[in-house]
Amino acid sequence: MRAAFSTRDAAVPGDLPVLLDFRSRMLRELDVTDEARLAEVADATRAWARAEAPAGRFAGWVAEADGEPVGALTAGVVQMPPGYRVVDGRHAYLFGLFVVPEWRRRGVASALVRLAMEWA
């Protein structure tokens, strides 16, 4: 029997460190090795998230099991030129999807992406 995980409709302000940490973990798995640059990206993302969240242009989701985060996903709204399909040019951009290795292939990422799609 597999242990269960849960998700919230949206991350709370206190989840920002988890979202940033999991994004850095994802990048490390993609062979990013410049720790100074990872810290710079985390700092810039933190500032961006704090500025964009009040306007609804930043969101995140955390999956938990036994009170511990096991997955996270971050999203933002980016402005593109108007297009045929999206006249206002607003697009959801998903980034920083990471699931801890022992929780992979259990539906965590799918659940997080579903929440992001509902938000978008």
Coordinates of C-alpha atoms in Angstrom, one line a residue:
M1 CA 0.0 0.0 0.0
R2 CA 1.3 3.4 -1.0
A3 CA 1.3 6.3 1.4
A4 CA -0.9 9.2 0.5
F5 CA 0.0 12.8 -0.3
S6 CA -2.1 15.9 -0.3
T7 CA -2.1 19.2 -2.0
R8 CA -3.6 22.6 -1.2
D9 CA -5.4 24.7 -3.8
A10 CA -2.5 27.2 -3.7
A11 CA 0.7 27.7 -1.8
V12 CA 0.6 30.0 1.2
P13 CA 3.2 32.8 1.6
G14 CA 5.2 30.6 4.0
D15 CA 5.7 28.0 1.1
L16 CA 7.9 30.3 -0.9
P17 CA 11.1 28.9 0.6
V18 CA 9.9 25.4 -0.4
L19 CA 9.1 26.5 -3.9
L20 CA 12.5 28.1 -4.3
D21 CA 14.3 25.1 -2.8
F22 CA 12.5 22.6 -5.0
R23 CA 13.2 24.7 -8.1
S24 CA 16.9 24.7 -7.2
R25 CA 16.8 20.9 -6.6
M26 CA 15.3 20.5 -10.1
L27 CA 18.0 22.6 -11.7
R28 CA 20.7 20.6 -9.9
E29 CA 19.3 17.4 -11.3
L30 CA 19.6 19.1 -14.7
D31 CA 23.3 19.4 -14.0
V32 CA 23.3 23.1 -13.0
T33 CA 26.4 23.3 -10.8
D34 CA 27.0 27.0 -10.3
E35 CA 25.7 27.5 -6.7
A36 CA 26.3 31.2 -6.8
R37 CA 24.1 31.5 -9.8
L38 CA 21.4 29.3 -8.2
A39 CA 21.4 31.6 -5.2
E40 CA 21.1 34.6 -7.5
V41 CA 18.2 33.0 -9.4
A42 CA 16.5 32.2 -6.1
D43 CA 16.9 35.8 -4.8
A44 CA 15.5 37.2 -8.0
T45 CA 12.6 34.8 -8.1
R46 CA 11.8 35.6 -4.5
A47 CA 11.6 39.3 -5.3
W48 CA 9.6 38.7 -8.4
A49 CA 7.1 36.4 -6.6
R50 CA 6.5 39.0 -3.9
A51 CA 5.9 41.7 -6.4
E52 CA 3.7 39.6 -8.7
A53 CA 1.6 37.6 -6.2
P54 CA -0.7 40.5 -5.1
A55 CA -1.7 41.0 -8.8
G56 CA -2.4 37.3 -9.2
R57 CA 0.6 36.8 -11.6
F58 CA 2.4 34.3 -9.4
A59 CA 1.2 31.0 -7.8
G60 CA 2.6 27.8 -6.5
W61 CA 1.5 24.5 -5.2
V62 CA 3.1 22.1 -2.7
A63 CA 2.4 18.4 -2.3
E64 CA 2.9 17.0 1.2
A65 CA 3.1 13.6 2.9
D66 CA 3.1 13.3 6.6
G67 CA 3.6 17.1 6.9
E68 CA 6.7 17.1 4.7
P69 CA 6.9 18.6 1.2
V70 CA 7.3 15.9 -1.5
G71 CA 6.7 18.0 -4.6
A72 CA 6.2 21.6 -5.8
L73 CA 5.3 23.6 -8.8
T74 CA 5.5 27.3 -9.5
A75 CA 3.7 29.3 -12.1
G76 CA 3.6 32.9 -13.4
V77 CA 1.7 34.9 -15.9
V78 CA 3.9 36.3 -18.7
Q79 CA 2.9 38.9 -21.2
M80 CA 3.4 38.0 -24.8
P81 CA 2.2 40.0 -27.9
P82 CA -1.4 39.5 -28.8
G83 CA -2.1 36.4 -30.8
Y84 CA -4.9 34.7 -32.6
R85 CA -5.5 32.2 -29.8
V86 CA -4.7 34.5 -26.9
V87 CA -5.7 38.0 -27.8
D88 CA -4.7 39.6 -24.5
G89 CA -1.3 37.9 -24.7
R90 CA -1.4 36.6 -21.2
H91 CA 0.2 33.1 -20.9
A92 CA 0.7 30.9 -17.9
Y93 CA 4.3 29.8 -17.5
L94 CA 4.9 26.7 -15.3
F95 CA 8.4 26.2 -13.9
G96 CA 10.2 24.6 -11.0
L97 CA 8.3 21.3 -11.1
F98 CA 10.1 18.9 -8.7
V99 CA 9.1 15.8 -6.9
V100 CA 11.5 14.1 -4.5
P101 CA 12.8 10.9 -6.0
E102 CA 11.1 8.5 -3.6
W103 CA 7.7 10.1 -4.5
R104 CA 8.0 9.9 -8.3
R105 CA 5.6 7.9 -10.3
R106 CA 2.9 8.2 -7.7
G107 CA 0.8 10.9 -9.3
V108 CA 2.4 13.9 -7.4
A109 CA 3.5 15.8 -10.5
S110 CA 0.2 15.1 -12.3
A111 CA -1.8 16.5 -9.3
L112 CA 0.4 19.6 -9.2
V113 CA 0.0 20.2 -12.9
R114 CA -3.8 19.8 -12.7
L115 CA -4.0 22.5 -10.0
A116 CA -1.8 24.8 -12.1
M117 CA -4.0 24.2 -15.2
E118 CA -7.1 25.1 -13.1
W119 CA -5.4 28.3 -11.9
A120 CA -4.4 29.2 -15.5

